[in-house]
PDB file of C-alpha atoms in Angstrom:
ATOM      1  CA  MET A  22       0.035  -0.301  -0.006  1.00 94.00           C
ATOM      2  CA  GLU A  23       1.284   3.389  -0.594  1.00 94.00           C
ATOM      3  CA  TYR A  24      -0.098   6.856   0.035  1.00 93.00           C
ATOM      4  CA  ASP A  25      -0.018   9.473  -2.510  1.00 92.00           C
ATOM      5  CA  PRO A  26      -0.645  12.973  -1.332  1.00 91.00           C
ATOM      6  CA  THR A  27      -0.895  14.442  -5.068  1.00 91.00           C
ATOM      7  CA  LEU A  28      -4.523  12.169  -5.652  1.00 91.00           C
ATOM      8  CA  VAL A  29      -7.760  14.045  -5.159  1.00 90.00           C
ATOM      9  CA  ASN A  30     -10.603  12.019  -4.663  1.00 88.00           C
ATOM     10  CA  ASP A  31     -14.200  13.072  -5.807  1.00 87.00           C
ATOM     11  CA  SER A  32     -14.818  15.285  -3.050  1.00 85.00           C
ATOM     12  CA  GLY A  33     -11.913  17.309  -4.028  1.00 87.00           C
ATOM     13  CA  LYS A  34      -9.468  16.389  -0.944  1.00 86.00           C
ATOM     14  CA  ASN A  35      -5.896  15.673  -1.339  1.00 88.00           C
ATOM     15  CA  GLY A  36      -4.385  12.509  -0.351  1.00 90.00           C
ATOM     16  CA  MET A  37      -5.322   9.019  -1.058  1.00 92.00           C
ATOM     17  CA  PHE A  38      -4.637   5.060   0.275  1.00 93.00           C
ATOM     18  CA  LYS A  39      -3.762   3.178  -2.847  1.00 93.00           C
ATOM     19  CA  ILE A  40      -2.916  -0.423  -3.675  1.00 93.00           C
ATOM     20  CA  ILE A  41       0.305  -0.953  -5.886  1.00 92.00           C
ATOM     21  CA  ASN A  42       0.881  -4.675  -5.739  1.00 93.00           C
ATOM     22  CA  ARG A  43      -1.258  -7.949  -4.080  1.00 92.00           C
ATOM     23  CA  ASP A  44       0.037 -11.487  -4.169  1.00 92.00           C
ATOM     24  CA  SER A  45      -0.463 -14.568  -2.980  1.00 89.00           C
ATOM     25  CA  VAL A  46       1.844 -17.630  -1.738  1.00 87.00           C
ATOM     26  CA  PRO A  47       0.557 -20.413  -2.855  1.00 83.00           C
ATOM     27  CA  ARG A  48       0.049 -22.847  -0.213  1.00 81.00           C
ATOM     28  CA  ASN A  49       2.678 -25.894  -0.277  1.00 79.00           C
ATOM     29  CA  GLU A  50       5.167 -27.565   1.629  1.00 70.00           C
ATOM     30  CA  PHE A  51       6.878 -25.154   2.528  1.00 77.00           C
ATOM     31  CA  THR A  52       4.731 -22.036   2.550  1.00 81.00           C
ATOM     32  CA  LEU A  53       5.859 -19.677   5.177  1.00 82.00           C
ATOM     33  CA  ASP A  54       9.494 -20.031   3.814  1.00 86.00           C
ATOM     34  CA  SER A  55       7.796 -19.257   0.029  1.00 88.00           C
ATOM     35  CA  ALA A  56       6.684 -16.213   1.993  1.00 88.00           C
ATOM     36  CA  VAL A  57       9.702 -14.690   3.457  1.00 91.00           C
ATOM     37  CA  GLU A  58      11.100 -14.829   0.431  1.00 92.00           C
ATOM     38  CA  LYS A  59       8.416 -13.217  -0.886  1.00 92.00           C
ATOM     39  CA  VAL A  60       8.476 -10.321   1.351  1.00 93.00           C
ATOM     40  CA  ILE A  61      12.400  -9.770   1.065  1.00 94.00           C
ATOM     41  CA  GLU A  62      11.687  -9.636  -2.617  1.00 94.00           C
ATOM     42  CA  PHE A  63       8.901  -6.826  -2.110  1.00 95.00           C
ATOM     43  CA  ASN A  64      10.903  -5.122   0.141  1.00 94.00           C
ATOM     44  CA  GLY A  65      14.146  -4.969  -2.530  1.00 94.00           C
ATOM     45  CA  ILE A  66      12.066  -3.744  -4.740  1.00 94.00           C
ATOM     46  CA  TYR A  67       9.513  -0.670  -3.423  1.00 94.00           C
ATOM     47  CA  ASN A  68      11.696  -0.392   0.234  1.00 93.00           C
ATOM     48  CA  PRO A  69       8.712   0.461   2.137  1.00 94.00           C
ATOM     49  CA  ALA A  70       8.858   2.215   5.399  1.00 94.00           C
ATOM     50  CA  TYR A  71       7.276  -0.528   8.121  1.00 94.00           C
ATOM     51  CA  ILE A  72       6.439  -3.905   7.140  1.00 94.00           C
ATOM     52  CA  TYR A  73       3.272  -4.938   9.567  1.00 94.00           C
ATOM     53  CA  VAL A  74       3.461  -9.014   9.485  1.00 92.00           C
ATOM     54  CA  ASP A  75       0.549 -11.066  11.379  1.00 89.00           C
ATOM     55  CA  LYS A  76       2.382 -12.880  14.018  1.00 85.00           C
ATOM     56  CA  GLY A  77      -1.030 -15.063  15.301  1.00 74.00           C
ATOM     57  CA  PHE A  78      -0.630 -16.613  11.772  1.00 66.00           C
ATOM     58  CA  GLY A  79       3.355 -17.095  11.701  1.00 62.00           C
ATOM     59  CA  GLU A  80       5.629 -16.215  14.599  1.00 78.00           C
ATOM     60  CA  TYR A  81       8.267 -17.990  12.218  1.00 83.00           C
ATOM     61  CA  GLN A  82       8.140 -15.531   9.418  1.00 88.00           C
ATOM     62  CA  VAL A  83       8.962 -12.733  12.270  1.00 90.00           C
ATOM     63  CA  GLU A  84      11.764 -13.732  13.672  1.00 91.00           C
ATOM     64  CA  MET A  85      12.799 -15.040  10.048  1.00 92.00           C
ATOM     65  CA  LEU A  86      12.617 -11.353   8.497  1.00 93.00           C
ATOM     66  CA  LYS A  87      14.296  -9.843  11.207  1.00 93.00           C
ATOM     67  CA  LYS A  88      17.286 -11.893  11.292  1.00 93.00           C
ATOM     68  CA  ARG A  89      17.629 -12.140   7.343  1.00 93.00           C
ATOM     69  CA  GLY A  90      17.791  -8.243   8.006  1.00 94.00           C
ATOM     70  CA  LEU A  91      20.530  -8.451  10.535  1.00 93.00           C
ATOM     71  CA  GLN A  92      22.615 -10.679   8.148  1.00 93.00           C
ATOM     72  CA  ALA A  93      22.297  -8.383   5.401  1.00 93.00           C
ATOM     73  CA  LYS A  94      23.856  -5.095   7.064  1.00 91.00           C
ATOM     74  CA  GLU A  95      26.839  -7.523   6.427  1.00 90.00           C
ATOM     75  CA  VAL A  96      26.398  -6.873   2.703  1.00 89.00           C
ATOM     76  CA  GLY A  97      25.103  -3.583   2.298  1.00 89.00           C
ATOM     77  CA  ARG A  98      21.910  -1.787   1.108  1.00 89.00           C
ATOM     78  CA  SER A  99      22.648  -4.264  -2.065  1.00 91.00           C
ATOM     79  CA  ASP A 100      20.823  -6.845  -0.139  1.00 93.00           C
ATOM     80  CA  PRO A 101      17.000  -7.198  -0.597  1.00 94.00           C
ATOM     81  CA  ALA A 102      16.781  -7.802   2.710  1.00 94.00           C
ATOM     82  CA  TYR A 103      18.490  -4.855   4.125  1.00 94.00           C
ATOM     83  CA  GLY A 104      16.645  -3.156   6.973  1.00 93.00           C
ATOM     84  CA  LEU A 105      14.059  -5.709   7.938  1.00 94.00           C
ATOM     85  CA  ASP A 106      15.072  -5.411  11.295  1.00 93.00           C
ATOM     86  CA  THR A 107      14.078  -2.571  11.892  1.00 93.00           C
ATOM     87  CA  LYS A 108      11.059  -2.625   9.798  1.00 94.00           C
ATOM     88  CA  VAL A 109       8.800  -5.902  10.336  1.00 93.00           C
ATOM     89  CA  VAL A 110       6.560  -4.976  13.017  1.00 93.00           C
ATOM     90  CA  GLY A 111       4.264  -8.171  14.072  1.00 92.00           C
ATOM     91  CA  ILE A 112       0.798  -8.095  15.526  1.00 91.00           C
ATOM     92  CA  ALA A 113      -1.203 -10.425  17.039  1.00 89.00           C
ATOM     93  CA  PHE A 114      -4.591  -9.899  16.195  1.00 87.00           C
ATOM     94  CA  ASN A 115      -6.128 -10.798  19.718  1.00 86.00           C
ATOM     95  CA  GLN A 116      -3.680  -8.246  21.065  1.00 88.00           C
ATOM     96  CA  HIS A 117      -4.723  -4.738  22.400  1.00 89.00           C
ATOM     97  CA  LEU A 118      -3.241  -1.395  21.615  1.00 86.00           C
ATOM     98  CA  ASP A 119      -3.117   1.493  23.591  1.00 85.00           C
ATOM     99  CA  VAL A 120      -4.600   4.745  21.474  1.00 81.00           C
ATOM    100  CA  ARG A 121      -5.039   7.963  22.068  1.00 77.00           C
ATOM    101  CA  ASP A 122      -8.233   9.862  20.449  1.00 74.00           C
ATOM    102  CA  PRO A 123      -8.200  12.656  18.809  1.00 68.00           C
ATOM    103  CA  VAL A 124     -10.431  14.613  20.293  1.00 69.00           C
ATOM    104  CA  SER A 125     -10.379  13.615  23.798  1.00 73.00           C
ATOM    105  CA  LYS A 126      -7.030  13.165  24.058  1.00 74.00           C
ATOM    106  CA  VAL A 127      -7.733  10.083  26.448  1.00 80.00           C
ATOM    107  CA  VAL A 128      -5.737   7.386  26.010  1.00 82.00           C
ATOM    108  CA  GLU A 129      -7.614   3.878  25.563  1.00 83.00           C
ATOM    109  CA  ARG A 130      -6.914   0.358  25.216  1.00 87.00           C
ATOM    110  CA  LYS A 131      -8.456  -0.972  22.079  1.00 86.00           C
ATOM    111  CA  PRO A 132      -8.460  -4.746  20.436  1.00 89.00           C
ATOM    112  CA  VAL A 133      -6.609  -4.822  17.210  1.00 91.00           C
ATOM    113  CA  LYS A 134      -8.758  -6.901  15.081  1.00 91.00           C
ATOM    114  CA  PRO A 135     -11.805  -4.320  15.481  1.00 91.00           C
ATOM    115  CA  PHE A 136      -9.850  -1.453  15.628  1.00 91.00           C
ATOM    116  CA  MET A 137      -7.997  -2.115  12.060  1.00 91.00           C
ATOM    117  CA  VAL A 138     -11.447  -2.943  10.723  1.00 92.00           C
ATOM    118  CA  ASN A 139     -12.829   0.263  11.651  1.00 91.00           C
ATOM    119  CA  GLN A 140      -9.552   2.236  10.333  1.00 91.00           C
ATOM    120  CA  THR A 141     -10.343   0.144   7.226  1.00 92.00           C
ATOM    121  CA  VAL A 142     -13.879   1.163   7.356  1.00 91.00           C
ATOM    122  CA  LEU A 143     -13.210   4.990   7.636  1.00 90.00           C
ATOM    123  CA  LEU A 144     -11.057   5.456   4.778  1.00 91.00           C
ATOM    124  CA  LEU A 145     -13.574   3.481   2.917  1.00 91.00           C
ATOM    125  CA  ASP A 146     -16.267   5.847   3.975  1.00 90.00           C
ATOM    126  CA  ARG A 147     -14.287   9.140   3.168  1.00 89.00           C
ATOM    127  CA  ASP A 148     -13.023   7.909   0.150  1.00 91.00           C
ATOM    128  CA  ARG A 149      -9.553   8.156   0.294  1.00 91.00           C
ATOM    129  CA  LEU A 150      -8.657   4.397  -0.519  1.00 92.00           C
ATOM    130  CA  ILE A 151      -7.708   3.105  -4.022  1.00 93.00           C
ATOM    131  CA  ILE A 152      -8.489  -0.692  -4.786  1.00 92.00           C
ATOM    132  CA  ASN A 153      -7.921  -2.073  -8.591  1.00 91.00           C
ATOM    133  CA  LYS A 154     -11.347  -3.020 -10.255  1.00 90.00           C
ATOM    134  CA  ASN A 155     -10.196  -5.903 -11.584  1.00 92.00           C
ATOM    135  CA  ASP A 156      -8.861  -7.654  -7.964  1.00 92.00           C
ATOM    136  CA  ASN A 157     -11.752 -10.168  -8.138  1.00 92.00           C
ATOM    137  CA  MET A 158      -9.934 -11.914  -5.289  1.00 92.00           C
ATOM    138  CA  LEU A 159      -9.911  -8.776  -2.915  1.00 92.00           C
ATOM    139  CA  TRP A 160     -13.217  -7.214  -3.760  1.00 93.00           C
ATOM    140  CA  ARG A 161     -15.135 -10.897  -3.218  1.00 93.00           C
ATOM    141  CA  GLN A 162     -13.660 -11.223   0.170  1.00 92.00           C
ATOM    142  CA  MET A 163     -14.800  -7.319   1.435  1.00 92.00           C
ATOM    143  CA  GLU A 164     -18.318  -8.436   0.291  1.00 91.00           C
ATOM    144  CA  ASN A 165     -18.200 -11.673   2.233  1.00 91.00           C
ATOM    145  CA  TYR A 166     -16.421 -10.051   5.356  1.00 91.00           C
ATOM    146  CA  GLN A 167     -19.083 -10.149   8.229  1.00 90.00           C
ATOM    147  CA  VAL A 168     -19.584  -9.669  11.904  1.00 90.00           C
ATOM    148  CA  VAL A 169     -20.335 -13.577  13.198  1.00 89.00           C
ATOM    149  CA  ARG A 170     -21.073 -12.491  16.516  1.00 90.00           C
ATOM    150  CA  VAL A 171     -20.373  -9.929  19.623  1.00 90.00           C
ATOM    151  CA  SER A 172     -19.357 -11.238  22.845  1.00 87.00           C
ATOM    152  CA  VAL A 173     -21.101  -9.473  26.048  1.00 86.00           C
ATOM    153  CA  ASP A 174     -18.207  -6.853  25.907  1.00 82.00           C
ATOM    154  CA  GLY A 175     -19.472  -5.714  22.606  1.00 82.00           C
ATOM    155  CA  ARG A 176     -16.155  -7.215  20.719  1.00 86.00           C
ATOM    156  CA  PRO A 177     -17.185  -8.404  17.312  1.00 89.00           C
ATOM    157  CA  THR A 178     -16.031 -11.686  15.945  1.00 88.00           C
ATOM    158  CA  TYR A 179     -14.847 -11.542  12.194  1.00 89.00           C
ATOM    159  CA  THR A 180     -15.572 -14.204   9.293  1.00 83.00           C
ATOM    160  CA  SER A 181     -12.174 -16.108   9.514  1.00 82.00           C
ATOM    161  CA  GLU A 182     -12.510 -18.153   6.056  1.00 83.00           C
ATOM    162  CA  ASN A 183     -10.906 -16.994   3.204  1.00 81.00           C
ATOM    163  CA  GLU A 184      -9.755 -13.589   4.572  1.00 87.00           C
ATOM    164  CA  HIS A 185      -5.981 -13.616   4.033  1.00 89.00           C
ATOM    165  CA  ALA A 186      -6.151 -10.867   1.189  1.00 91.00           C
ATOM    166  CA  LEU A 187      -8.686  -8.260   3.086  1.00 93.00           C
ATOM    167  CA  ASP A 188      -6.249  -8.649   6.172  1.00 92.00           C
ATOM    168  CA  ALA A 189      -3.183  -7.816   4.544  1.00 92.00           C
ATOM    169  CA  LEU A 190      -4.806  -4.945   3.704  1.00 94.00           C
ATOM    170  CA  MET A 191      -6.441  -4.066   7.252  1.00 94.00           C
ATOM    171  CA  LEU A 192      -3.017  -4.612   8.405  1.00 94.00           C
ATOM    172  CA  ALA A 193      -1.245  -2.406   5.512  1.00 94.00           C
ATOM    173  CA  VAL A 194      -4.350  -0.020   7.082  1.00 94.00           C
ATOM    174  CA  LEU A 195      -3.034  -0.007  10.229  1.00 93.00           C
ATOM    175  CA  GLY A 196       0.494   0.301   9.851  1.00 93.00           C
ATOM    176  CA  PHE A 197      -0.426   4.023   8.469  1.00 92.00           C
ATOM    177  CA  THR A 198      -2.458   4.647  10.812  1.00 90.00           C
ATOM    178  CA  MET A 199       0.288   3.955  13.947  1.00 89.00           C
ATOM    179  CA  GLU A 200       3.218   5.202  12.343  1.00 89.00           C
ATOM    180  CA  PHE A 201       2.003   7.791  10.534  1.00 89.00           C
ATOM    181  CA  PRO A 202      -0.973   8.843  12.121  1.00 84.00           C
ATOM    182  CA  HIS A 203      -1.141  12.763  10.898  1.00 84.00           C
ATOM    183  CA  ILE A 204      -1.670  11.338   7.545  1.00 85.00           C
ATOM    184  CA  THR A 205      -4.398   8.895   8.524  1.00 82.00           C
ATOM    185  CA  GLN A 206      -5.898  11.864  10.882  1.00 77.00           C
ATOM    186  CA  THR A 207      -8.032   9.220  12.713  1.00 74.00           C
ATOM    187  CA  ILE A 208      -6.019   8.903  16.087  1.00 71.00           C
ATOM    188  CA  TYR A 209      -3.949  12.047  18.178  1.00 64.00           C
ATOM    189  CA  ILE A 210      -0.002  11.043  18.873  1.00 62.00           C
ATOM    190  CA  PRO A 211       1.141  13.876  21.295  1.00 61.00           C
ATOM    191  CA  ASP A 212       3.769  15.888  19.896  1.00 61.00           C
ATOM    192  CA  VAL A 213       6.738  15.700  22.252  1.00 60.00           C
ATOM    193  CA  THR A 214       8.880  18.621  22.387  1.00 61.00           C
ATOM    194  CA  ARG A 215      12.973  17.845  22.269  1.00 64.00           C
ATOM    195  CA  THR A 216      13.535  21.690  23.465  1.00 68.00           C
ATOM    196  CA  MET A 217      13.395  22.878  27.377  1.00 68.00           C
ATOM    197  CA  ALA A 218      13.001  26.085  28.243  1.00 66.00           C
ATOM    198  CA  ILE A 219      14.772  27.537  31.489  1.00 68.00           C
ATOM    199  CA  ALA A 220      12.760  29.997  33.663  1.00 66.00           C
ATOM    200  CA  PRO A 221      14.372  33.162  34.979  1.00 65.00           C
ATOM    201  CA  SER A 222      15.113  32.728  38.396  1.00 62.00           C
ATOM    202  CA  VAL A 223      12.395  33.386  41.192  1.00 61.00           C
ATOM    203  CA  LYS A 224      13.210  36.744  43.192  1.00 59.00           C
ATOM    204  CA  ARG A 225      13.124  35.823  47.034  1.00 55.00           C
ATOM    205  CA  SER A 226      13.799  37.942  49.758  1.00 54.00           C
ATOM    206  CA  GLU A 227      17.214  37.702  52.391  1.00 55.00           C
ATOM    207  CA  PRO A 228      17.699  38.668  55.455  1.00 56.00           C
ATOM    208  CA  ASN A 229      18.327  42.321  57.008  1.00 56.00           C
ATOM    209  CA  PHE A 230      20.283  41.787  59.647  1.00 57.00           C
ATOM    210  CA  ASP A 231      20.494  45.653  60.253  1.00 59.00           C
ATOM    211  CA  PRO A 232      20.530  46.310  63.825  1.00 58.00           C
ATOM    212  CA  ALA A 233      18.748  50.312  63.184  1.00 59.00           C
ATOM    213  CA  PHE A 234      16.252  47.703  60.882  1.00 54.00           C
ATOM    214  CA  ILE A 235      15.233  45.425  63.866  1.00 53.00           C
ATOM    215  CA  LYS A 236      12.945  46.407  66.195  1.00 53.00           C
ATOM    216  CA  LYS A 237      12.710  44.794  69.499  1.00 50.00           C
ATOM    217  CA  ASP A 238       8.785  44.610  69.231  1.00 50.00           C
ATOM    218  CA  ASP A 239       9.096  42.837  65.982  1.00 48.00           C
ATOM    219  CA  GLU A 240      11.469  40.310  67.880  1.00 47.00           C
ATOM    220  CA  GLU A 241       8.812  39.426  70.566  1.00 43.00           C
ATOM    221  CA  LYS A 242       6.001  39.139  67.381  1.00 41.00           C
ATOM    222  CA  GLU A 243       8.207  36.833  65.412  1.00 42.00           C
ATOM    223  CA  GLU A 244       7.773  38.721  62.358  1.00 43.00           C
ATOM    224  CA  PHE A 245       8.833  37.765  59.508  1.00 44.00           C
ATOM    225  CA  LEU A 246      11.744  40.498  58.637  1.00 43.00           C
ATOM    226  CA  THR A 247      13.295  40.431  55.481  1.00 47.00           C
ATOM    227  CA  ARG A 248      14.141  43.121  52.802  1.00 48.00           C
ATOM    228  CA  GLU A 249      13.485  43.133  48.836  1.00 49.00           C
ATOM    229  CA  ALA A 250      16.480  40.324  47.643  1.00 44.00           C
ATOM    230  CA  ARG A 251      20.248  41.842  46.575  1.00 46.00           C
ATOM    231  CA  GLU A 252      20.178  38.722  44.055  1.00 47.00           C
ATOM    232  CA  ARG A 253      17.926  36.833  41.988  1.00 45.00           C
ATOM    233  CA  ASN A 254      18.642  33.310  43.703  1.00 45.00           C
ATOM    234  CA  SER A 255      18.938  34.331  47.598  1.00 50.00           C
ATOM    235  CA  GLN A 256      17.532  31.771  49.787  1.00 53.00           C
ATOM    236  CA  THR A 257      14.426  32.798  52.011  1.00 55.00           C
ATOM    237  CA  TRP A 258      15.235  33.267  56.156  1.00 57.00           C
ATOM    238  CA  PHE A 259      13.153  33.331  58.772  1.00 56.00           C
ATOM    239  CA  ARG A 260      13.022  34.537  62.533  1.00 59.00           C
ATOM    240  CA  SER A 261      11.737  32.136  65.132  1.00 59.00           C
ATOM    241  CA  LYS A 262      12.403  32.353  68.755  1.00 58.00           C
ATOM    242  CA  ASP A 263      14.887  29.542  70.316  1.00 56.00           C
ATOM    243  CA  LEU A 264      13.186  26.704  71.050  1.00 54.00           C
ATOM    244  CA  ARG A 265      16.253  25.718  73.943  1.00 55.00           C
ATOM    245  CA  LYS A 266      14.356  28.315  75.518  1.00 53.00           C
ATOM    246  CA  SER A 267      11.479  27.105  75.549  1.00 51.00           C
ATOM    247  CA  ARG A 268      10.397  25.108  78.795  1.00 50.00           C
ATOM    248  CA  ASN A 269       7.989  22.157  76.662  1.00 49.00           C
ATOM    249  CA  ALA A 270      10.930  21.702  74.164  1.00 46.00           C
ATOM    250  CA  VAL A 271      12.557  18.249  74.730  1.00 47.00           C
ATOM    251  CA  LEU A 272      15.736  18.351  72.575  1.00 46.00           C
ATOM    252  CA  GLY A 273      17.766  15.074  70.950  1.00 46.00           C
ATOM    253  CA  PRO A 274      21.424  14.213  71.274  1.00 46.00           C
ATOM    254  CA  SER A 275      21.961  16.724  68.444  1.00 45.00           C
ATOM    255  CA  GLY A 276      19.804  19.611  69.448  1.00 46.00           C
ATOM    256  CA  PHE A 277      16.859  19.783  67.493  1.00 45.00           C
ATOM    257  CA  SER A 278      13.967  19.778  69.175  1.00 44.00           C
ATOM    258  CA  PHE A 279      11.201  16.872  69.167  1.00 43.00           C
ATOM    259  CA  GLY A 280       8.419  18.730  70.873  1.00 43.00           C
ATOM    260  CA  THR A 281       6.127  17.725  73.714  1.00 43.00           C
ATOM    261  CA  VAL A 282       4.846  14.535  72.439  1.00 42.00           C
ATOM    262  CA  ARG A 283       6.290  11.558  73.300  1.00 44.00           C
ATOM    263  CA  PRO A 284       5.657   8.024  71.133  1.00 43.00           C
ATOM    264  CA  ARG A 285       3.444   5.789  73.358  1.00 45.00           C
ATOM    265  CA  GLY A 286       5.371   3.081  75.109  1.00 46.00           C
ATOM    266  CA  ARG A 287       8.387   5.209  76.090  1.00 43.00           C
ATOM    267  CA  GLY A 288       9.781   6.512  78.536  1.00 46.00           C
ATOM    268  CA  SER A 289      10.488  10.928  79.624  1.00 46.00           C
ATOM    269  CA  GLY A 290      14.288  10.305  79.400  1.00 47.00           C
ATOM    270  CA  GLY A 291      15.517   7.652  81.677  1.00 46.00           C
ATOM    271  CA  LYS A 292      18.155   5.102  80.623  1.00 45.00           C
ATOM    272  CA  GLY A 293      16.856   3.379  77.853  1.00 42.00           C
ATOM    273  CA  SER A 294      14.453   6.092  76.660  1.00 41.00           C
ATOM    274  CA  LEU A 295      14.539   7.936  72.815  1.00 41.00           C
ATOM    275  CA  TYR A 296      15.667  10.691  74.790  1.00 39.00           C
ATOM    276  CA  SER A 297      18.485   9.942  76.651  1.00 42.00           C
ATOM    277  CA  ARG A 298      21.870  11.019  75.419  1.00 44.00           C
ATOM    278  CA  PRO A 299      24.632   8.187  74.253  1.00 43.00           C
ATOM    279  CA  LYS A 300      27.149   7.638  76.116  1.00 38.00           C
ATOM    280  CA  ILE A 301      31.068   7.656  74.688  1.00 39.00           C
TER     281      ILE A 301
END
């Protein structure tokens, strides 16, 4: 499948998806191996951005394609398998995808099969999909494709016979939807920023210990004595009472106050209590 931004549909909108080639591998003794070789051949001809593979049908194919892609690195771009180690994406139809709604921006987990069916329906409904009118097999599979049953949670089950060409089409649509959402315009992918802006430092107050500025009444009222910061990134200082002069303060070994609340089951400073000073 190919996206052509120059093509225009009947509504005058640019951007069409079209099937440029469909091939079927005949069933024989080495069907999976033949399918792998066909994918490698197409990769050398078309050099696609991604290759979506039905993992449920053949996990072996995904592994072999990636392995051939790794081996092709030693040969270079002249090898038709070059790039398969990163292009191939295995999709199991019973798995779930995290999809962000384009309107609400809420991420939802959706089952793959109904999701890719709906994405293909959207392209057909918007007249953005071009199919060869002479491809009788694909047309027949599309016409015969239907919902067999619906589960109690609303999940549909589709026809599972003679639908391989249609599955390949819907996998290609899924690939465009997930990898190029700005083209299909059906899901939302957040644009993650790659730059960081550094905000200026916040002005903070700093102490003024000038005796002419500090008043005796202010010390008794425990007011917050500050003046405008001389620097843009200075600390803030708070004036408070000396807790060591308070009769209710209980000092620990380091001199910090634990307050008047003691944990239950502890003494008030005797031997072995929480507040007894260590012996050296």
